[in-house]
mmCIF file with all atom_site columns, C-alpha atoms in Angstrom:
data_model
loop_
_atom_site.group_PDB
_atom_site.id
_atom_site.type_symbol
_atom_site.label_atom_id
_atom_site.label_alt_id
_atom_site.label_comp_id
_atom_site.label_asym_id
_atom_site.label_entity_id
_atom_site.label_seq_id
_atom_site.pdbx_PDB_ins_code
_atom_site.Cartn_x
_atom_site.Cartn_y
_atom_site.Cartn_z
_atom_site.occupancy
_atom_site.B_iso_or_equiv
_atom_site.pdbx_formal_charge
_atom_site.auth_seq_id
_atom_site.auth_comp_id
_atom_site.auth_asym_id
_atom_site.auth_atom_id
_atom_site.pdbx_PDB_model_num
ATOM 1   C CA . MET L 1 1   ? 3.678   -0.230  13.389  1.00 71.00 ? 845  MET L CA 1
ATOM 2   C CA . GLU L 1 2   ? 1.702   -3.610  13.925  1.00 75.00 ? 846  GLU L CA 1
ATOM 3   C CA . ASP L 1 3   ? -1.209  -1.686  15.406  1.00 81.00 ? 847  ASP L CA 1
ATOM 4   C CA . VAL L 1 4   ? -1.374  0.256   11.897  1.00 86.00 ? 848  VAL L CA 1
ATOM 5   C CA . LEU L 1 5   ? -1.044  -2.870  9.915   1.00 93.00 ? 849  LEU L CA 1
ATOM 6   C CA . GLN L 1 6   ? -3.927  -4.175  11.937  1.00 92.00 ? 850  GLN L CA 1
ATOM 7   C CA . LYS L 1 7   ? -6.371  -2.226  10.449  1.00 92.00 ? 851  LYS L CA 1
ATOM 8   C CA . TYR L 1 8   ? -5.387  -3.059  6.987   1.00 94.00 ? 852  TYR L CA 1
ATOM 9   C CA . LEU L 1 9   ? -4.336  -6.950  7.404   1.00 96.00 ? 853  LEU L CA 1
ATOM 10  C CA . PRO L 1 10  ? -6.302  -9.933  8.385   1.00 95.00 ? 854  PRO L CA 1
ATOM 11  C CA . GLU L 1 11  ? -5.418  -10.489 11.950  1.00 94.00 ? 855  GLU L CA 1
ATOM 12  C CA . ARG L 1 12  ? -3.282  -13.690 11.625  1.00 95.00 ? 856  ARG L CA 1
ATOM 13  C CA . ALA L 1 13  ? -1.293  -11.745 8.730   1.00 97.00 ? 857  ALA L CA 1
ATOM 14  C CA . VAL L 1 14  ? -0.221  -8.926  10.860  1.00 96.00 ? 858  VAL L CA 1
ATOM 15  C CA . ILE L 1 15  ? 2.998   -10.469 12.554  1.00 96.00 ? 859  ILE L CA 1
ATOM 16  C CA . PRO L 1 16  ? 4.283   -12.467 9.423   1.00 96.00 ? 860  PRO L CA 1
ATOM 17  C CA . CYS L 1 17  ? 3.978   -9.250  7.074   1.00 97.00 ? 861  CYS L CA 1
ATOM 18  C CA . PHE L 1 18  ? 5.753   -7.191  9.787   1.00 96.00 ? 862  PHE L CA 1
ATOM 19  C CA . ASP L 1 19  ? 8.460   -9.753  9.730   1.00 96.00 ? 863  ASP L CA 1
ATOM 20  C CA . LEU L 1 20  ? 8.560   -9.718  5.695   1.00 96.00 ? 864  LEU L CA 1
ATOM 21  C CA . ILE L 1 21  ? 9.295   -5.985  5.854   1.00 96.00 ? 865  ILE L CA 1
ATOM 22  C CA . LYS L 1 22  ? 11.646  -6.155  8.649   1.00 95.00 ? 866  LYS L CA 1
ATOM 23  C CA . VAL L 1 23  ? 13.548  -8.555  6.827   1.00 95.00 ? 867  VAL L CA 1
ATOM 24  C CA . ASN L 1 24  ? 13.594  -6.934  3.297   1.00 95.00 ? 868  ASN L CA 1
ATOM 25  C CA . GLY L 1 25  ? 14.092  -3.088  4.472   1.00 94.00 ? 869  GLY L CA 1
ATOM 26  C CA . VAL L 1 26  ? 10.752  -2.186  3.097   1.00 95.00 ? 870  VAL L CA 1
ATOM 27  C CA . HIS L 1 27  ? 9.849   1.497   3.692   1.00 94.00 ? 871  HIS L CA 1
ATOM 28  C CA . LEU L 1 28  ? 5.929   0.931   3.394   1.00 96.00 ? 872  LEU L CA 1
ATOM 29  C CA . LYS L 1 29  ? 3.425   3.746   2.423   1.00 94.00 ? 873  LYS L CA 1
ATOM 30  C CA . ILE L 1 30  ? 0.031   3.391   2.694   1.00 94.00 ? 874  ILE L CA 1
ATOM 31  C CA . VAL L 1 31  ? -1.497  6.062   0.104   1.00 92.00 ? 875  VAL L CA 1
ATOM 32  C CA . SER L 1 32  ? -5.101  6.947   -1.104  1.00 83.00 ? 876  SER L CA 1
ATOM 33  C CA . HIS L 1 33  ? -7.098  5.385   -3.462  1.00 74.00 ? 877  HIS L CA 1
ATOM 34  C CA . ARG L 1 34  ? -5.347  5.151   -7.168  1.00 73.00 ? 878  ARG L CA 1
ATOM 35  C CA . VAL L 1 35  ? -7.363  3.903   -10.076 1.00 63.00 ? 879  VAL L CA 1
ATOM 36  C CA . THR L 1 36  ? -4.479  2.755   -11.921 1.00 73.00 ? 880  THR L CA 1
ATOM 37  C CA . ARG L 1 37  ? -2.887  0.285   -9.545  1.00 84.00 ? 881  ARG L CA 1
ATOM 38  C CA . HIS L 1 38  ? -3.168  -1.375  -5.919  1.00 88.00 ? 882  HIS L CA 1
ATOM 39  C CA . GLY L 1 39  ? 0.083   -0.954  -5.420  1.00 93.00 ? 883  GLY L CA 1
ATOM 40  C CA . ASP L 1 40  ? 3.690   -0.631  -6.567  1.00 94.00 ? 884  ASP L CA 1
ATOM 41  C CA . TYR L 1 41  ? 7.678   -1.122  -5.684  1.00 95.00 ? 885  TYR L CA 1
ATOM 42  C CA . ARG L 1 42  ? 10.337  0.948   -6.458  1.00 94.00 ? 886  ARG L CA 1
ATOM 43  C CA . ARG L 1 43  ? 14.070  1.192   -5.776  1.00 91.00 ? 887  ARG L CA 1
ATOM 44  C CA . MET L 1 44  ? 14.986  4.593   -4.943  1.00 89.00 ? 888  MET L CA 1
ATOM 45  C CA . PRO L 1 45  ? 18.290  6.142   -5.765  1.00 89.00 ? 889  PRO L CA 1
ATOM 46  C CA . ASN L 1 46  ? 19.402  6.033   -2.501  1.00 88.00 ? 890  ASN L CA 1
ATOM 47  C CA . GLY L 1 47  ? 18.997  2.155   -2.340  1.00 86.00 ? 891  GLY L CA 1
ATOM 48  C CA . MET L 1 48  ? 15.684  2.282   -0.160  1.00 91.00 ? 892  MET L CA 1
ATOM 49  C CA . HIS L 1 49  ? 12.874  -0.136  -1.057  1.00 95.00 ? 893  HIS L CA 1
ATOM 50  C CA . GLN L 1 50  ? 9.734   1.626   -1.138  1.00 96.00 ? 894  GLN L CA 1
ATOM 51  C CA . ILE L 1 51  ? 6.376   -0.147  -1.618  1.00 97.00 ? 895  ILE L CA 1
ATOM 52  C CA . THR L 1 52  ? 3.054   1.908   -1.623  1.00 96.00 ? 896  THR L CA 1
ATOM 53  C CA . VAL L 1 53  ? -0.393  -0.003  -1.138  1.00 96.00 ? 897  VAL L CA 1
ATOM 54  C CA . ASN L 1 54  ? -3.775  1.597   -1.617  1.00 93.00 ? 898  ASN L CA 1
ATOM 55  C CA . ALA L 1 55  ? -5.746  2.175   2.000   1.00 91.00 ? 899  ALA L CA 1
ATOM 56  C CA . SER L 1 56  ? -8.885  1.702   0.023   1.00 88.00 ? 900  SER L CA 1
ATOM 57  C CA . LEU L 1 57  ? -8.383  -2.201  -0.355  1.00 91.00 ? 901  LEU L CA 1
ATOM 58  C CA . ASN L 1 58  ? -10.060 -4.760  1.640   1.00 93.00 ? 902  ASN L CA 1
ATOM 59  C CA . LYS L 1 59  ? -7.639  -6.684  3.857   1.00 95.00 ? 903  LYS L CA 1
ATOM 60  C CA . TYR L 1 60  ? -7.488  -9.839  1.676   1.00 96.00 ? 904  TYR L CA 1
ATOM 61  C CA . ARG L 1 61  ? -6.844  -7.704  -1.297  1.00 94.00 ? 905  ARG L CA 1
ATOM 62  C CA . PHE L 1 62  ? -4.172  -5.499  0.659   1.00 96.00 ? 906  PHE L CA 1
ATOM 63  C CA . LEU L 1 63  ? -2.645  -8.766  1.862   1.00 98.00 ? 907  LEU L CA 1
ATOM 64  C CA . ILE L 1 64  ? -2.246  -10.063 -1.626  1.00 97.00 ? 908  ILE L CA 1
ATOM 65  C CA . THR L 1 65  ? -0.895  -6.822  -3.103  1.00 96.00 ? 909  THR L CA 1
ATOM 66  C CA . LEU L 1 66  ? 1.743   -6.405  -0.244  1.00 97.00 ? 910  LEU L CA 1
ATOM 67  C CA . VAL L 1 67  ? 3.015   -9.748  -0.704  1.00 98.00 ? 911  VAL L CA 1
ATOM 68  C CA . HIS L 1 68  ? 2.925   -9.234  -4.639  1.00 97.00 ? 912  HIS L CA 1
ATOM 69  C CA . GLU L 1 69  ? 5.023   -6.088  -4.326  1.00 97.00 ? 913  GLU L CA 1
ATOM 70  C CA . ILE L 1 70  ? 7.639   -7.946  -1.784  1.00 97.00 ? 914  ILE L CA 1
ATOM 71  C CA . ALA L 1 71  ? 8.011   -10.566 -4.065  1.00 97.00 ? 915  ALA L CA 1
ATOM 72  C CA . HIS L 1 72  ? 9.181   -8.170  -6.796  1.00 97.00 ? 916  HIS L CA 1
ATOM 73  C CA . LEU L 1 73  ? 11.781  -6.814  -4.370  1.00 97.00 ? 917  LEU L CA 1
ATOM 74  C CA . VAL L 1 74  ? 12.921  -10.274 -3.397  1.00 97.00 ? 918  VAL L CA 1
ATOM 75  C CA . ALA L 1 75  ? 12.847  -11.696 -6.851  1.00 97.00 ? 919  ALA L CA 1
ATOM 76  C CA . PHE L 1 76  ? 15.142  -8.846  -8.362  1.00 95.00 ? 920  PHE L CA 1
ATOM 77  C CA . GLU L 1 77  ? 17.245  -8.980  -5.213  1.00 94.00 ? 921  GLU L CA 1
ATOM 78  C CA . LYS L 1 78  ? 17.868  -12.674 -5.807  1.00 95.00 ? 922  LYS L CA 1
ATOM 79  C CA . PHE L 1 79  ? 18.078  -12.961 -9.649  1.00 96.00 ? 923  PHE L CA 1
ATOM 80  C CA . GLY L 1 80  ? 19.226  -9.412  -10.605 1.00 94.00 ? 924  GLY L CA 1
ATOM 81  C CA . ARG L 1 81  ? 17.405  -6.380  -12.051 1.00 89.00 ? 925  ARG L CA 1
ATOM 82  C CA . ARG L 1 82  ? 17.153  -7.689  -15.536 1.00 93.00 ? 926  ARG L CA 1
ATOM 83  C CA . ILE L 1 83  ? 14.364  -10.276 -15.148 1.00 95.00 ? 927  ILE L CA 1
ATOM 84  C CA . LYS L 1 84  ? 10.898  -9.557  -16.301 1.00 94.00 ? 928  LYS L CA 1
ATOM 85  C CA . PRO L 1 85  ? 9.003   -7.815  -13.615 1.00 91.00 ? 929  PRO L CA 1
ATOM 86  C CA . HIS L 1 86  ? 6.214   -10.450 -13.984 1.00 94.00 ? 930  HIS L CA 1
ATOM 87  C CA . GLY L 1 87  ? 8.387   -13.293 -15.226 1.00 95.00 ? 931  GLY L CA 1
ATOM 88  C CA . LEU L 1 88  ? 8.841   -16.901 -13.990 1.00 96.00 ? 932  LEU L CA 1
ATOM 89  C CA . GLU L 1 89  ? 11.206  -15.867 -11.093 1.00 97.00 ? 933  GLU L CA 1
ATOM 90  C CA . TRP L 1 90  ? 9.006   -13.271 -9.873  1.00 97.00 ? 934  TRP L CA 1
ATOM 91  C CA . LYS L 1 91  ? 6.022   -15.942 -10.040 1.00 97.00 ? 935  LYS L CA 1
ATOM 92  C CA . ARG L 1 92  ? 7.862   -18.643 -8.050  1.00 97.00 ? 936  ARG L CA 1
ATOM 93  C CA . THR L 1 93  ? 8.942   -15.986 -5.665  1.00 98.00 ? 937  THR L CA 1
ATOM 94  C CA . PHE L 1 94  ? 5.272   -14.759 -4.969  1.00 97.00 ? 938  PHE L CA 1
ATOM 95  C CA . GLN L 1 95  ? 4.138   -18.298 -5.006  1.00 97.00 ? 939  GLN L CA 1
ATOM 96  C CA . GLU L 1 96  ? 6.806   -18.900 -2.155  1.00 97.00 ? 940  GLU L CA 1
ATOM 97  C CA . LEU L 1 97  ? 6.030   -15.971 -0.239  1.00 97.00 ? 941  LEU L CA 1
ATOM 98  C CA . MET L 1 98  ? 2.339   -16.613 -0.267  1.00 97.00 ? 942  MET L CA 1
ATOM 99  C CA . LEU L 1 99  ? 1.985   -19.991 0.497   1.00 96.00 ? 943  LEU L CA 1
ATOM 100 C CA . PRO L 1 100 ? 2.192   -19.441 4.589   1.00 96.00 ? 944  PRO L CA 1
ATOM 101 C CA . PHE L 1 101 ? -0.845  -17.274 4.312   1.00 97.00 ? 945  PHE L CA 1
ATOM 102 C CA . ILE L 1 102 ? -3.064  -19.573 2.216   1.00 97.00 ? 946  ILE L CA 1
ATOM 103 C CA . ARG L 1 103 ? -4.707  -21.203 5.030   1.00 95.00 ? 947  ARG L CA 1
ATOM 104 C CA . PRO L 1 104 ? -8.212  -20.867 6.768   1.00 96.00 ? 948  PRO L CA 1
ATOM 105 C CA . GLU L 1 105 ? -7.085  -18.620 9.629   1.00 96.00 ? 949  GLU L CA 1
ATOM 106 C CA . ILE L 1 106 ? -6.178  -15.783 7.364   1.00 97.00 ? 950  ILE L CA 1
ATOM 107 C CA . PHE L 1 107 ? -8.676  -16.375 4.390   1.00 97.00 ? 951  PHE L CA 1
ATOM 108 C CA . PRO L 1 108 ? -12.446 -16.856 4.473   1.00 95.00 ? 952  PRO L CA 1
ATOM 109 C CA . THR L 1 109 ? -13.202 -20.391 3.500   1.00 94.00 ? 953  THR L CA 1
ATOM 110 C CA . LYS L 1 110 ? -14.964 -19.563 0.543   1.00 92.00 ? 954  LYS L CA 1
ATOM 111 C CA . LEU L 1 111 ? -11.792 -17.726 -0.834  1.00 95.00 ? 955  LEU L CA 1
ATOM 112 C CA . LEU L 1 112 ? -9.385  -20.360 -0.333  1.00 96.00 ? 956  LEU L CA 1
ATOM 113 C CA . PRO L 1 113 ? -10.052 -22.469 -3.386  1.00 96.00 ? 957  PRO L CA 1
ATOM 114 C CA . VAL L 1 114 ? -10.138 -19.209 -5.693  1.00 96.00 ? 958  VAL L CA 1
ATOM 115 C CA . ILE L 1 115 ? -6.784  -18.259 -4.219  1.00 96.00 ? 959  ILE L CA 1
ATOM 116 C CA . ALA L 1 116 ? -5.263  -21.524 -4.445  1.00 94.00 ? 960  ALA L CA 1
ATOM 117 C CA . ASN L 1 117 ? -6.481  -21.987 -7.808  1.00 95.00 ? 961  ASN L CA 1
ATOM 118 C CA . HIS L 1 118 ? -4.706  -18.361 -8.761  1.00 95.00 ? 962  HIS L CA 1
ATOM 119 C CA . PHE L 1 119 ? -1.347  -19.041 -6.800  1.00 96.00 ? 963  PHE L CA 1
ATOM 120 C CA . LYS L 1 120 ? -0.869  -21.861 -9.559  1.00 95.00 ? 964  LYS L CA 1
ATOM 121 C CA . ASN L 1 121 ? 0.034   -19.501 -12.136 1.00 94.00 ? 965  ASN L CA 1
ATOM 122 C CA . PRO L 1 122 ? -0.252  -15.911 -10.538 1.00 93.00 ? 966  PRO L CA 1
ATOM 123 C CA . LYS L 1 123 ? -0.846  -13.265 -12.923 1.00 87.00 ? 967  LYS L CA 1
ATOM 124 C CA . ALA L 1 124 ? 0.686   -9.628  -13.142 1.00 86.00 ? 968  ALA L CA 1
ATOM 125 C CA . SER L 1 125 ? -2.423  -8.205  -11.248 1.00 81.00 ? 969  SER L CA 1
ATOM 126 C CA . SER L 1 126 ? -5.500  -10.082 -9.132  1.00 78.00 ? 970  SER L CA 1
ATOM 127 C CA . SER L 1 127 ? -7.565  -8.030  -11.163 1.00 74.00 ? 971  SER L CA 1
ATOM 128 C CA . THR L 1 128 ? -6.721  -9.815  -14.533 1.00 76.00 ? 972  THR L CA 1
ATOM 129 C CA . ASP L 1 129 ? -7.764  -13.168 -12.756 1.00 83.00 ? 973  ASP L CA 1
ATOM 130 C CA . ALA L 1 130 ? -11.562 -12.520 -13.309 1.00 78.00 ? 974  ALA L CA 1
ATOM 131 C CA . LYS L 1 131 ? -12.857 -15.356 -10.865 1.00 86.00 ? 975  LYS L CA 1
ATOM 132 C CA . LEU L 1 132 ? -10.439 -14.227 -8.073  1.00 90.00 ? 976  LEU L CA 1
ATOM 133 C CA . ALA L 1 133 ? -11.235 -10.156 -8.835  1.00 85.00 ? 977  ALA L CA 1
ATOM 134 C CA . ILE L 1 134 ? -14.874 -10.920 -8.176  1.00 83.00 ? 978  ILE L CA 1
ATOM 135 C CA . ALA L 1 135 ? -14.546 -12.944 -5.305  1.00 88.00 ? 979  ALA L CA 1
ATOM 136 C CA . LEU L 1 136 ? -12.557 -10.277 -3.707  1.00 89.00 ? 980  LEU L CA 1
ATOM 137 C CA . LYS L 1 137 ? -14.787 -7.618  -4.756  1.00 83.00 ? 981  LYS L CA 1
ATOM 138 C CA . THR L 1 138 ? -17.345 -9.042  -2.156  1.00 85.00 ? 982  THR L CA 1
ATOM 139 C CA . PHE L 1 139 ? -15.535 -8.177  0.739   1.00 88.00 ? 983  PHE L CA 1
ATOM 140 C CA . ASP L 1 140 ? -14.585 -4.443  -0.627  1.00 81.00 ? 984  ASP L CA 1
ATOM 141 C CA . ILE L 1 141 ? -14.795 -1.842  1.970   1.00 64.00 ? 985  ILE L CA 1
ATOM 142 C CA . GLU L 1 142 ? -16.165 1.615   0.853   1.00 53.00 ? 986  GLU L CA 1
ATOM 143 C CA . GLU L 1 143 ? -13.752 3.682   -0.507  1.00 48.00 ? 987  GLU L CA 1
ATOM 144 C CA . LEU L 1 144 ? -11.876 5.825   2.305   1.00 49.00 ? 988  LEU L CA 1
ATOM 145 C CA . LYS L 1 145 ? -13.201 9.435   1.993   1.00 54.00 ? 989  LYS L CA 1
ATOM 146 C CA . TYR L 1 146 ? -10.885 12.689  1.825   1.00 66.00 ? 990  TYR L CA 1
ATOM 147 C CA . SER L 1 147 ? -9.708  13.882  5.222   1.00 76.00 ? 991  SER L CA 1
ATOM 148 C CA . TYR L 1 148 ? -10.064 17.882  6.234   1.00 78.00 ? 992  TYR L CA 1
ATOM 149 C CA . VAL L 1 149 ? -6.725  19.779  7.022   1.00 88.00 ? 993  VAL L CA 1
ATOM 150 C CA . PHE L 1 150 ? -8.025  20.447  10.396  1.00 88.00 ? 994  PHE L CA 1
ATOM 151 C CA . GLU L 1 151 ? -8.418  16.613  11.290  1.00 84.00 ? 995  GLU L CA 1
ATOM 152 C CA . LEU L 1 152 ? -4.571  15.677  10.451  1.00 91.00 ? 996  LEU L CA 1
ATOM 153 C CA . PRO L 1 153 ? -1.927  15.585  12.938  1.00 91.00 ? 997  PRO L CA 1
ATOM 154 C CA . LEU L 1 154 ? 0.725   18.362  12.827  1.00 93.00 ? 998  LEU L CA 1
ATOM 155 C CA . GLY L 1 155 ? 3.543   17.391  10.424  1.00 94.00 ? 999  GLY L CA 1
ATOM 156 C CA . SER L 1 156 ? 1.505   14.779  8.321   1.00 93.00 ? 1000 SER L CA 1
ATOM 157 C CA . THR L 1 157 ? 1.884   14.643  4.699   1.00 94.00 ? 1001 THR L CA 1
ATOM 158 C CA . PHE L 1 158 ? -1.030  15.045  2.254   1.00 93.00 ? 1002 PHE L CA 1
ATOM 159 C CA . ARG L 1 159 ? -1.717  15.167  -1.277  1.00 90.00 ? 1003 ARG L CA 1
ATOM 160 C CA . ILE L 1 160 ? -4.215  17.774  -3.097  1.00 89.00 ? 1004 ILE L CA 1
ATOM 161 C CA . HIS L 1 161 ? -6.185  17.126  -6.128  1.00 80.00 ? 1005 HIS L CA 1
ATOM 162 C CA . ASN L 1 162 ? -3.521  17.999  -8.550  1.00 85.00 ? 1006 ASN L CA 1
ATOM 163 C CA . GLY L 1 163 ? -1.255  15.816  -6.892  1.00 84.00 ? 1007 GLY L CA 1
ATOM 164 C CA . LYS L 1 164 ? 0.948   18.205  -5.114  1.00 91.00 ? 1008 LYS L CA 1
ATOM 165 C CA . LEU L 1 165 ? 2.407   17.079  -1.533  1.00 94.00 ? 1009 LEU L CA 1
ATOM 166 C CA . PHE L 1 166 ? 2.328   19.319  1.714   1.00 96.00 ? 1010 PHE L CA 1
ATOM 167 C CA . LYS L 1 167 ? 3.211   18.998  5.290   1.00 95.00 ? 1011 LYS L CA 1
ATOM 168 C CA . LYS L 1 168 ? 0.863   20.377  7.490   1.00 96.00 ? 1012 LYS L CA 1
ATOM 169 C CA . GLY L 1 169 ? 2.100   23.164  9.897   1.00 96.00 ? 1013 GLY L CA 1
ATOM 170 C CA . ASN L 1 170 ? 0.943   25.465  12.838  1.00 96.00 ? 1014 ASN L CA 1
ATOM 171 C CA . LYS L 1 171 ? -2.474  27.191  12.406  1.00 94.00 ? 1015 LYS L CA 1
ATOM 172 C CA . ARG L 1 172 ? -2.185  31.095  11.665  1.00 92.00 ? 1016 ARG L CA 1
ATOM 173 C CA . ILE L 1 173 ? -5.378  32.505  13.028  1.00 88.00 ? 1017 ILE L CA 1
ATOM 174 C CA . LYS L 1 174 ? -7.700  30.988  10.960  1.00 86.00 ? 1018 LYS L CA 1
ATOM 175 C CA . ARG L 1 175 ? -5.575  29.218  8.274   1.00 92.00 ? 1019 ARG L CA 1
ATOM 176 C CA . TYR L 1 176 ? -2.998  26.510  8.356   1.00 95.00 ? 1020 TYR L CA 1
ATOM 177 C CA . GLU L 1 177 ? 0.675   26.936  7.222   1.00 97.00 ? 1021 GLU L CA 1
ATOM 178 C CA . CYS L 1 178 ? 1.439   23.887  4.909   1.00 97.00 ? 1022 CYS L CA 1
ATOM 179 C CA . THR L 1 179 ? 4.853   23.624  3.139   1.00 97.00 ? 1023 THR L CA 1
ATOM 180 C CA . GLU L 1 180 ? 4.709   22.065  -0.273  1.00 96.00 ? 1024 GLU L CA 1
ATOM 181 C CA . LEU L 1 181 ? 7.428   19.233  -0.275  1.00 95.00 ? 1025 LEU L CA 1
ATOM 182 C CA . ASN L 1 182 ? 8.949   19.779  -3.931  1.00 93.00 ? 1026 ASN L CA 1
ATOM 183 C CA . THR L 1 183 ? 9.309   23.451  -3.708  1.00 96.00 ? 1027 THR L CA 1
ATOM 184 C CA . GLY L 1 184 ? 9.429   24.492  0.222   1.00 96.00 ? 1028 GLY L CA 1
ATOM 185 C CA . ARG L 1 185 ? 7.111   27.133  -0.624  1.00 96.00 ? 1029 ARG L CA 1
ATOM 186 C CA . LEU L 1 186 ? 4.515   27.964  2.370   1.00 97.00 ? 1030 LEU L CA 1
ATOM 187 C CA . TYR L 1 187 ? 0.830   28.022  1.445   1.00 97.00 ? 1031 TYR L CA 1
ATOM 188 C CA . LEU L 1 188 ? -1.876  28.860  3.581   1.00 96.00 ? 1032 LEU L CA 1
ATOM 189 C CA . PHE L 1 189 ? -4.900  26.073  3.681   1.00 94.00 ? 1033 PHE L CA 1
ATOM 190 C CA . GLN L 1 190 ? -8.510  26.682  4.995   1.00 87.00 ? 1034 GLN L CA 1
ATOM 191 C CA . PRO L 1 191 ? -9.271  24.157  8.090   1.00 86.00 ? 1035 PRO L CA 1
ATOM 192 C CA . ASN L 1 192 ? -11.917 22.557  5.634   1.00 75.00 ? 1036 ASN L CA 1
ATOM 193 C CA . ALA L 1 193 ? -10.011 21.807  2.531   1.00 82.00 ? 1037 ALA L CA 1
ATOM 194 C CA . GLU L 1 194 ? -10.261 18.114  1.537   1.00 75.00 ? 1038 GLU L CA 1
ATOM 195 C CA . VAL L 1 195 ? -7.182  16.506  1.040   1.00 85.00 ? 1039 VAL L CA 1
ATOM 196 C CA . GLU L 1 196 ? -5.578  12.830  1.011   1.00 85.00 ? 1040 GLU L CA 1
ATOM 197 C CA . LEU L 1 197 ? -3.591  11.963  3.681   1.00 87.00 ? 1041 LEU L CA 1
ATOM 198 C CA . ILE L 1 198 ? -0.487  9.766   3.258   1.00 87.00 ? 1042 ILE L CA 1
ATOM 199 C CA . LYS L 1 199 ? 0.676   7.754   5.906   1.00 70.00 ? 1043 LYS L CA 1
ATOM 200 C CA . ASP L 1 200 ? 4.418   6.859   6.116   1.00 60.00 ? 1044 ASP L CA 1
ATOM 201 C CA . ILE L 1 201 ? 5.321   3.221   7.882   1.00 54.00 ? 1045 ILE L CA 1
ATOM 202 C CA . ASP L 1 202 ? 9.126   2.686   8.211   1.00 53.00 ? 1046 ASP L CA 1
ATOM 203 C CA . LYS L 1 203 ? 10.717  -0.640  9.175   1.00 51.00 ? 1047 LYS L CA 1
ATOM 204 C CA . THR L 1 204 ? 11.812  1.244   12.237  1.00 45.00 ? 1048 THR L CA 1
#
């Protein structure tokens, strides 16, 4: 799992983030680009803590987003589910969790003053802090491209244009058998069908 996180986080942030994920029992999903959000946190019906973060974020925004969502989990667990999602309890938790990361070994020198200022009173989204949003944007990577079905590992999960999720199965002559996760129905996909790969990362 650390090898996967290495791709999305600053090098010195990988182990501390991995520890946060383990300690808080997080099921992390790195998903394709979403226009409406960078990440989210949900407590699932079975009690599992699921956090999703966009794969298209640069390493510094990915780190801030991941810790932002873990702060939701920690604040809800500590103060109860009735607190405001971005209220005082969350702000203090977010500040505490981010403090060990705000150092030159992790963030570029020119970003540090902007980040330090942001965390005096963190906003509901880093995008609503104009100065931070502009500073982070200078490090943006090119949005991750779609994958072809034939490139995906056997058994991997992917999303198609209408949002439906599928699991890749075996190749049948020219096309691939893929199971729709919601219904269990089997569909055949052309090898060059463009889809969004969804990567699951468990704390285990």
